[in-house]
mmCIF file of C-alpha atoms in Angstrom:
data_model
loop_
_atom_site.group_PDB
_atom_site.id
_atom_site.type_symbol
_atom_site.label_atom_id
_atom_site.label_comp_id
_atom_site.label_asym_id
_atom_site.label_seq_id
_atom_site.Cartn_x
_atom_site.Cartn_y
_atom_site.Cartn_z
ATOM 1 C CA MET A 15 -7.860 -14.115 54.943
ATOM 2 C CA GLY A 16 -8.429 -14.480 58.903
ATOM 3 C CA SER A 17 -5.491 -14.269 61.452
ATOM 4 C CA SER A 18 -4.116 -17.644 62.695
ATOM 5 C CA LYS A 19 -4.006 -18.560 66.308
ATOM 6 C CA SER A 20 -0.528 -17.781 68.474
ATOM 7 C CA GLY A 21 1.571 -21.063 67.653
ATOM 8 C CA SER A 22 -0.547 -22.201 64.477
ATOM 9 C CA THR A 23 0.946 -22.553 61.040
ATOM 10 C CA PRO A 24 -0.586 -19.458 59.008
ATOM 11 C CA GLN A 25 -3.165 -20.357 56.870
ATOM 12 C CA ALA A 26 -1.930 -19.978 53.067
ATOM 13 C CA PRO A 27 -4.009 -17.537 50.924
ATOM 14 C CA ASP A 28 -6.928 -19.123 49.188
ATOM 15 C CA PRO A 29 -5.599 -18.527 45.220
ATOM 16 C CA ALA A 30 -8.874 -18.636 43.685
ATOM 17 C CA TYR A 31 -9.704 -15.879 46.468
ATOM 18 C CA VAL A 32 -6.200 -13.662 45.534
ATOM 19 C CA SER A 33 -6.685 -14.464 41.849
ATOM 20 C CA GLY A 34 -10.563 -12.583 41.855
ATOM 21 C CA GLN A 35 -9.251 -9.739 44.180
ATOM 22 C CA GLN A 36 -6.411 -9.263 41.622
ATOM 23 C CA THR A 37 -8.860 -9.328 38.428
ATOM 24 C CA GLN A 38 -11.284 -6.964 40.306
ATOM 25 C CA SER A 39 -8.487 -4.208 40.865
ATOM 26 C CA ASN A 40 -7.006 -4.696 37.548
ATOM 27 C CA VAL A 41 -10.421 -4.077 36.040
ATOM 28 C CA ASN A 42 -10.886 -0.782 38.346
ATOM 29 C CA THR A 43 -7.382 0.303 36.983
ATOM 30 C CA ALA A 44 -8.577 0.068 33.474
ATOM 31 C CA VAL A 45 -11.732 1.903 34.350
ATOM 32 C CA ALA A 46 -9.550 4.640 35.951
ATOM 33 C CA ASN A 47 -7.202 4.737 32.828
ATOM 34 C CA SER A 48 -10.672 4.981 30.434
ATOM 35 C CA TYR A 49 -11.664 7.952 32.386
ATOM 36 C CA LEU A 50 -8.108 9.506 32.426
ATOM 37 C CA ASN A 51 -7.648 9.250 28.477
ATOM 38 C CA ARG A 52 -11.221 10.078 27.272
ATOM 39 C CA VAL A 53 -10.199 13.829 26.883
ATOM 40 C CA ASN A 54 -12.842 15.941 24.813
ATOM 41 C CA GLN A 55 -11.033 18.010 21.799
ATOM 42 C CA TYR A 56 -11.730 21.108 20.305
ATOM 43 C CA GLY A 57 -10.670 23.049 17.219
ATOM 44 C CA PRO A 58 -11.516 25.593 14.087
ATOM 45 C CA GLN A 59 -12.665 22.088 12.228
ATOM 46 C CA GLY A 60 -14.849 20.718 14.969
ATOM 47 C CA SER A 61 -14.434 18.812 17.775
ATOM 48 C CA LYS A 62 -14.537 15.261 19.347
ATOM 49 C CA THR A 63 -16.244 14.452 22.557
ATOM 50 C CA TYR A 64 -16.939 11.375 24.805
ATOM 51 C CA THR A 65 -19.976 10.249 26.342
ATOM 52 C CA GLN A 66 -20.860 7.362 28.784
ATOM 53 C CA GLY A 67 -23.580 5.217 26.739
ATOM 54 C CA GLY A 68 -23.716 2.500 29.702
ATOM 55 C CA THR A 69 -21.806 0.271 31.629
ATOM 56 C CA GLN A 70 -21.234 -3.623 31.421
ATOM 57 C CA ASN A 71 -20.114 -5.820 34.581
ATOM 58 C CA VAL A 72 -16.482 -7.120 34.020
ATOM 59 C CA GLY A 73 -15.573 -9.113 37.043
ATOM 60 C CA GLY A 74 -18.238 -7.785 39.350
ATOM 61 C CA VAL A 75 -17.011 -3.970 38.568
ATOM 62 C CA ASP A 76 -19.211 -2.051 36.398
ATOM 63 C CA VAL A 77 -17.195 -0.818 33.685
ATOM 64 C CA PRO A 78 -18.319 2.483 31.256
ATOM 65 C CA LEU A 79 -18.826 1.929 27.676
ATOM 66 C CA TRP A 80 -17.705 5.222 25.684
ATOM 67 C CA ASN A 81 -19.468 6.862 22.443
ATOM 68 C CA GLU A 82 -17.146 8.936 20.695
ATOM 69 C CA HIS A 83 -18.818 12.013 19.018
ATOM 70 C CA THR A 84 -17.408 13.939 16.082
ATOM 71 C CA GLN A 85 -18.853 17.140 15.390
ATOM 72 C CA LEU A 86 -18.010 19.522 12.434
ATOM 73 C CA SER A 87 -17.796 23.065 12.588
ATOM 74 C CA PRO A 88 -20.633 24.741 10.797
ATOM 75 C CA GLU A 89 -18.405 25.879 7.931
ATOM 76 C CA GLN A 90 -17.094 22.083 7.324
ATOM 77 C CA GLN A 91 -20.991 21.045 8.210
ATOM 78 C CA LYS A 92 -21.821 23.229 5.119
ATOM 79 C CA ILE A 93 -18.982 21.824 2.672
ATOM 80 C CA TYR A 94 -20.275 18.339 3.929
ATOM 81 C CA ASP A 95 -24.012 18.434 3.079
ATOM 82 C CA SER A 96 -23.220 20.198 -0.309
ATOM 83 C CA GLN A 97 -20.552 17.492 -0.905
ATOM 84 C CA THR A 98 -22.998 14.926 0.014
ATOM 85 C CA GLN A 99 -25.608 16.451 -2.423
ATOM 86 C CA LEU A 100 -23.207 16.427 -5.201
ATOM 87 C CA THR A 101 -21.931 13.114 -4.535
ATOM 88 C CA GLN A 102 -25.349 11.812 -4.399
ATOM 89 C CA GLY A 103 -26.663 13.607 -7.650
ATOM 90 C CA THR A 104 -23.424 12.206 -9.561
ATOM 91 C CA SER A 105 -24.282 8.788 -8.505
ATOM 92 C CA ASP A 106 -27.593 9.162 -9.630
ATOM 93 C CA LEU A 107 -26.242 10.449 -12.963
ATOM 94 C CA ALA A 108 -23.934 7.921 -13.145
ATOM 95 C CA ASN A 109 -26.776 4.830 -12.548
ATOM 96 C CA GLN A 110 -28.372 6.435 -15.549
ATOM 97 C CA TYR A 111 -25.500 6.293 -17.842
ATOM 98 C CA VAL A 112 -24.814 2.475 -16.561
ATOM 99 C CA GLY A 113 -27.170 1.327 -19.749
ATOM 100 C CA ARG A 114 -24.913 3.034 -21.858
ATOM 101 C CA ILE A 115 -22.136 1.078 -21.002
ATOM 102 C CA GLY A 116 -24.370 -2.244 -21.646
ATOM 103 C CA ASP A 117 -25.200 -1.103 -24.687
ATOM 104 C CA ALA A 118 -21.764 -0.346 -25.707
ATOM 105 C CA THR A 119 -20.402 -3.556 -24.662
ATOM 106 C CA SER A 120 -23.411 -5.958 -25.386
ATOM 107 C CA GLN A 121 -21.160 -7.288 -28.321
ATOM 108 C CA PRO A 122 -17.636 -8.600 -28.484
ATOM 109 C CA PHE A 123 -15.209 -6.520 -29.778
ATOM 110 C CA ASN A 124 -14.168 -6.897 -33.301
ATOM 111 C CA TYR A 125 -12.358 -5.669 -36.488
ATOM 112 C CA GLU A 126 -15.190 -6.120 -39.006
ATOM 113 C CA GLY A 127 -15.336 -3.103 -41.577
ATOM 114 C CA LEU A 128 -11.704 -1.678 -40.194
ATOM 115 C CA PRO A 129 -8.631 -1.306 -42.697
ATOM 116 C CA GLY A 130 -7.085 -4.992 -42.718
ATOM 117 C CA ALA A 131 -3.665 -5.444 -41.280
ATOM 118 C CA PRO A 132 -0.759 -3.984 -43.364
ATOM 119 C CA GLN A 133 1.631 -5.926 -45.391
ATOM 120 C CA TYR A 134 5.040 -4.813 -46.842
ATOM 121 C CA ASN A 135 3.838 -4.527 -50.592
ATOM 122 C CA GLU A 136 6.808 -5.517 -52.829
ATOM 123 C CA GLN A 137 4.722 -4.752 -55.912
ATOM 124 C CA TYR A 138 4.338 -1.312 -55.001
ATOM 125 C CA ARG A 139 8.154 -1.128 -54.299
ATOM 126 C CA GLN A 140 8.946 -2.361 -57.657
ATOM 127 C CA GLN A 141 6.339 0.292 -59.230
ATOM 128 C CA GLN A 142 8.125 2.796 -57.451
ATOM 129 C CA LEU A 143 11.543 2.076 -58.539
ATOM 130 C CA GLN A 144 10.321 1.774 -62.204
ATOM 131 C CA ALA A 145 8.747 5.161 -62.005
ATOM 132 C CA ILE A 146 12.198 6.513 -60.520
ATOM 133 C CA GLU A 147 14.049 4.648 -63.305
ATOM 134 C CA ALA A 148 11.882 5.906 -66.177
ATOM 135 C CA ARG A 149 12.020 9.686 -64.839
ATOM 136 C CA ASN A 150 15.455 9.418 -65.259
ATOM 137 C CA ALA A 151 15.807 7.260 -68.513
ATOM 138 C CA PRO A 152 16.063 10.333 -70.958
ATOM 139 C CA ALA A 153 18.417 12.187 -69.007
ATOM 140 C CA MET A 154 20.978 8.714 -68.637
ATOM 141 C CA GLN A 155 20.497 8.500 -72.604
ATOM 142 C CA ARG A 156 21.621 12.205 -73.231
ATOM 143 C CA ASP A 157 24.584 11.639 -70.852
ATOM 144 C CA GLN A 158 25.412 8.386 -72.601
ATOM 145 C CA GLU A 159 25.359 10.073 -76.157
ATOM 146 C CA ALA A 160 27.122 13.249 -74.513
ATOM 147 C CA LEU A 161 30.235 10.598 -73.469
ATOM 148 C CA ASN A 162 30.045 9.049 -77.010
ATOM 149 C CA GLN A 163 30.475 12.544 -78.717
ATOM 150 C CA ARG A 164 33.035 13.772 -76.225
ATOM 151 C CA LEU A 165 35.330 10.704 -76.692
ATOM 152 C CA ALA A 166 34.933 11.021 -80.713
ATOM 153 C CA ASN A 167 35.885 14.727 -80.533
ATOM 154 C CA GLN A 168 38.773 13.566 -78.333
ATOM 155 C CA GLY A 169 39.727 11.429 -81.395
ATOM 156 C CA ILE A 170 39.517 8.446 -78.584
ATOM 157 C CA GLY A 171 39.010 5.345 -80.858
ATOM 158 C CA LEU A 172 35.650 2.907 -79.928
ATOM 159 C CA GLY A 173 37.333 -0.307 -78.050
ATOM 160 C CA SER A 174 40.339 1.522 -77.342
ATOM 161 C CA GLU A 175 41.604 1.633 -73.678
ATOM 162 C CA ALA A 176 40.773 5.153 -72.761
ATOM 163 C CA TRP A 177 37.112 4.456 -74.767
ATOM 164 C CA ARG A 178 36.866 1.309 -72.334
ATOM 165 C CA SER A 179 38.004 3.474 -69.248
ATOM 166 C CA ALA A 180 35.610 6.496 -69.651
ATOM 167 C CA GLN A 181 32.678 3.990 -70.343
ATOM 168 C CA ASP A 182 33.498 1.897 -67.014
ATOM 169 C CA ASP A 183 33.306 5.177 -65.359
ATOM 170 C CA TYR A 184 30.141 5.818 -66.653
ATOM 171 C CA GLY A 185 28.652 2.401 -65.929
ATOM 172 C CA ARG A 186 29.618 2.734 -62.330
ATOM 173 C CA SER A 187 27.950 6.027 -62.117
ATOM 174 C CA VAL A 188 24.793 4.358 -63.696
ATOM 175 C CA ASN A 189 24.866 1.480 -61.457
ATOM 176 C CA ASP A 190 25.179 3.641 -58.117
ATOM 177 C CA PHE A 191 21.899 5.731 -59.199
ATOM 178 C CA ARG A 192 20.272 2.397 -59.728
ATOM 179 C CA LEU A 193 21.259 1.396 -55.934
ATOM 180 C CA GLY A 194 19.923 4.624 -54.800
ATOM 181 C CA ALA A 195 16.922 4.290 -56.370
ATOM 182 C CA ASP A 196 16.139 0.841 -55.034
ATOM 183 C CA VAL A 197 16.883 2.356 -51.793
ATOM 184 C CA GLN A 198 14.520 5.205 -52.564
ATOM 185 C CA ALA A 199 12.164 2.934 -53.599
ATOM 186 C CA GLY A 200 11.815 0.751 -50.453
ATOM 187 C CA ASN A 201 11.686 3.749 -48.232
ATOM 188 C CA ALA A 202 8.735 4.736 -50.475
ATOM 189 C CA ALA A 203 7.291 1.059 -49.593
ATOM 190 C CA ALA A 204 7.825 1.323 -46.011
ATOM 191 C CA GLN A 205 6.388 4.704 -45.622
ATOM 192 C CA GLN A 206 3.080 3.398 -47.370
ATOM 193 C CA TYR A 207 3.273 0.483 -45.019
ATOM 194 C CA GLY A 208 3.341 3.001 -42.341
ATOM 195 C CA LEU A 209 0.423 5.004 -43.494
ATOM 196 C CA GLU A 210 -1.705 1.955 -43.924
ATOM 197 C CA ALA A 211 -0.723 1.016 -40.099
ATOM 198 C CA ASN A 212 -1.549 4.146 -38.910
ATOM 199 C CA THR A 213 -4.644 3.919 -40.154
ATOM 200 C CA ARG A 214 -5.767 0.773 -39.046
ATOM 201 C CA ASP A 215 -4.585 1.941 -35.626
ATOM 202 C CA ARG A 216 -6.790 5.095 -35.306
ATOM 203 C CA ALA A 217 -9.328 3.416 -36.531
ATOM 204 C CA ILE A 218 -8.923 0.487 -33.667
ATOM 205 C CA GLN A 219 -8.962 3.252 -31.479
ATOM 206 C CA GLU A 220 -12.068 5.179 -32.613
ATOM 207 C CA ARG A 221 -13.939 1.712 -32.223
ATOM 208 C CA THR A 222 -12.464 1.617 -28.876
ATOM 209 C CA ASN A 223 -13.350 4.879 -27.580
ATOM 210 C CA LEU A 224 -16.882 4.034 -28.503
ATOM 211 C CA ARG A 225 -16.719 1.121 -26.164
ATOM 212 C CA THR A 226 -15.044 2.971 -23.350
ATOM 213 C CA GLN A 227 -16.191 6.744 -23.468
ATOM 214 C CA PRO A 228 -19.309 5.658 -21.502
ATOM 215 C CA ILE A 229 -17.264 3.763 -18.588
ATOM 216 C CA ASN A 230 -15.069 6.744 -18.556
ATOM 217 C CA GLU A 231 -17.660 9.007 -17.865
ATOM 218 C CA VAL A 232 -19.320 7.075 -15.223
ATOM 219 C CA ALA A 233 -15.817 6.522 -13.557
ATOM 220 C CA ALA A 234 -15.415 10.519 -13.791
ATOM 221 C CA LEU A 235 -19.055 10.960 -12.181
ATOM 222 C CA LEU A 236 -18.518 8.419 -9.499
ATOM 223 C CA GLY A 237 -15.180 10.343 -8.499
ATOM 224 C CA THR A 238 -16.459 13.791 -8.248
ATOM 225 C CA GLY A 239 -15.368 16.066 -5.478
ATOM 226 C CA ASN A 240 -12.728 16.124 -2.920
ATOM 227 C CA GLY A 241 -14.293 15.311 0.155
ATOM 228 C CA VAL A 242 -14.651 16.854 3.435
ATOM 229 C CA THR A 243 -11.866 17.630 5.538
ATOM 230 C CA ASN A 244 -12.117 15.972 8.815
ATOM 231 C CA PRO A 245 -11.117 17.576 12.238
ATOM 232 C CA GLN A 246 -7.399 17.080 13.046
ATOM 233 C CA PHE A 247 -6.616 16.940 16.365
ATOM 234 C CA SER A 248 -3.176 16.470 18.367
ATOM 235 C CA ALA A 249 -2.473 13.300 20.030
ATOM 236 C CA VAL A 250 -3.832 13.061 23.581
ATOM 237 C CA PRO A 251 -1.033 12.090 25.860
ATOM 238 C CA GLN A 252 -1.816 8.598 27.411
ATOM 239 C CA VAL A 253 -2.211 8.376 31.217
ATOM 240 C CA GLN A 254 -1.651 4.946 32.799
ATOM 241 C CA VAL A 255 -2.210 3.810 36.325
ATOM 242 C CA ALA A 256 -0.094 0.793 37.341
ATOM 243 C CA PRO A 257 -2.223 -1.681 38.647
ATOM 244 C CA THR A 258 -1.987 -2.658 42.210
ATOM 245 C CA ASP A 259 -0.361 -6.016 43.075
ATOM 246 C CA VAL A 260 -2.851 -7.564 44.994
ATOM 247 C CA SER A 261 -1.637 -11.089 45.048
ATOM 248 C CA GLY A 262 1.753 -9.955 45.522
ATOM 249 C CA ASN A 263 0.526 -7.991 48.540
ATOM 250 C CA TYR A 264 -1.538 -11.533 49.976
ATOM 251 C CA TRP A 265 1.540 -13.660 49.455
ATOM 252 C CA ASN A 266 3.842 -11.118 51.161
ATOM 253 C CA GLN A 267 1.525 -11.021 54.239
ATOM 254 C CA TYR A 268 1.659 -14.765 54.439
ATOM 255 C CA GLN A 269 5.149 -15.079 54.392
ATOM 256 C CA GLY A 270 5.632 -12.334 57.243
ATOM 257 C CA GLN A 271 3.309 -14.604 59.143
ATOM 258 C CA ILE A 272 5.613 -17.710 58.477
ATOM 259 C CA ALA A 273 8.628 -15.550 59.482
ATOM 260 C CA GLN A 274 7.105 -14.194 62.295
ATOM 261 C CA GLN A 275 5.733 -17.855 63.684
ATOM 262 C CA GLN A 276 9.418 -19.285 62.911
ATOM 263 C CA ALA A 277 11.071 -16.493 64.767
ATOM 264 C CA GLY A 278 8.770 -17.134 67.875
ATOM 265 C CA MET A 279 9.397 -21.199 67.701
ATOM 266 C CA GLN A 280 13.204 -20.114 67.942
ATOM 267 C CA GLN A 281 13.074 -18.019 70.683
ATOM 268 C CA GLY A 282 10.603 -20.411 72.642
ATOM 269 C CA ALA A 283 13.312 -23.365 72.032
ATOM 270 C CA ALA A 284 16.269 -20.990 73.296
ATOM 271 C CA GLY A 285 14.223 -20.134 76.397
ATOM 272 C CA MET A 286 13.565 -23.966 77.051
ATOM 273 C CA GLY A 287 17.489 -24.602 76.655
ATOM 274 C CA GLY A 288 18.192 -22.238 79.226
ATOM 275 C CA LEU A 289 15.768 -24.089 81.828
ATOM 276 C CA PHE A 290 16.945 -27.486 81.097
ATOM 277 C CA GLY A 291 20.543 -25.923 82.039
ATOM 278 C CA LEU A 292 19.541 -24.575 84.913
ATOM 279 C CA ALA A 293 18.041 -27.687 86.038
ATOM 280 C CA GLY A 294 21.285 -29.545 85.316
ATOM 281 C CA ALA A 295 23.209 -27.278 87.220
ATOM 282 C CA LEU A 296 21.159 -27.454 90.170
ATOM 283 C CA GLY A 297 21.077 -31.135 89.999
ATOM 284 C CA GLY A 298 24.861 -31.218 89.808
ATOM 285 C CA GLY A 299 25.260 -29.123 93.114
ATOM 286 C CA TYR A 300 22.999 -31.239 95.293
ATOM 287 C CA LEU A 301 24.949 -34.289 94.334
ATOM 288 C CA ARG A 302 27.944 -32.989 95.034
ATOM 289 C CA GLY A 303 26.586 -31.284 98.274
ATOM 290 C CA GLY A 304 25.847 -34.296 99.905
ATOM 291 C CA GLY A 305 22.259 -34.488 99.352
ATOM 292 C CA LYS A 306 21.613 -30.619 100.102
ATOM 293 C CA MET A 307 21.284 -27.616 98.005
ATOM 294 C CA PRO A 308 23.518 -25.043 97.604
ATOM 295 C CA TRP A 309 21.385 -22.521 100.045
ATOM 296 C CA ASP A 310 20.758 -25.167 102.391
ATOM 297 C CA THR A 311 23.711 -23.852 104.573
#
């Protein structure tokens, strides 16, 4: 921006020019920041370094393009090479096993040939109840005969109150036995149901394993290896250069020129006012002196 002539109004900054200068300054600041923050790092597991791979023009400035390089230590490089070979080998082997997966899952899953779904078997419960009662029938018969003989030996007559009381007690014990036998038969039926259910579940699981085993083998092969330890580095402190306020500087210069012009105009106005005052004083003296100036004496 050129200087203005004395007394003329300063020329305002060109916004397009100021904006361009500000952009160029910002780009230069960004370039400086990129250089400051590209810190090469070295550690026991390897290194991370930066090199410039060219430039790109941004706002009239050639901005550097950076390449980041990670270099493993010799020990980590050996692990990486070995791990890569292992991964490749297991991947090739897994690809060979993919055909097994196709064979195992070529048909929809079905339950043909498996034990049927179990159902509670009431007939089996009745069989167990009858078997329990049959095993205990001789003992119960002997108990009844022994009770009758004991009552007769005691002289308790058939049909008497004491006889009926003794027979009632025996009848209740027989009823309790039958209730217990019914519960025992129900438990046996429930156990039979559980055995049949377990047998069916094992058969389903075995058939499922035949389908999923090839998948699990391939998944295990693909998941082989723990990988390589990447070099670990501490965070680089970021250095930031503040951008220059170019546009602000232009406008501050312009405002200073305006203020300087206004001060000059005010000073000139004050001088003219003094001259006019002096002329007025002289004119008044001339009139009061009868047409003579004060120094005409």
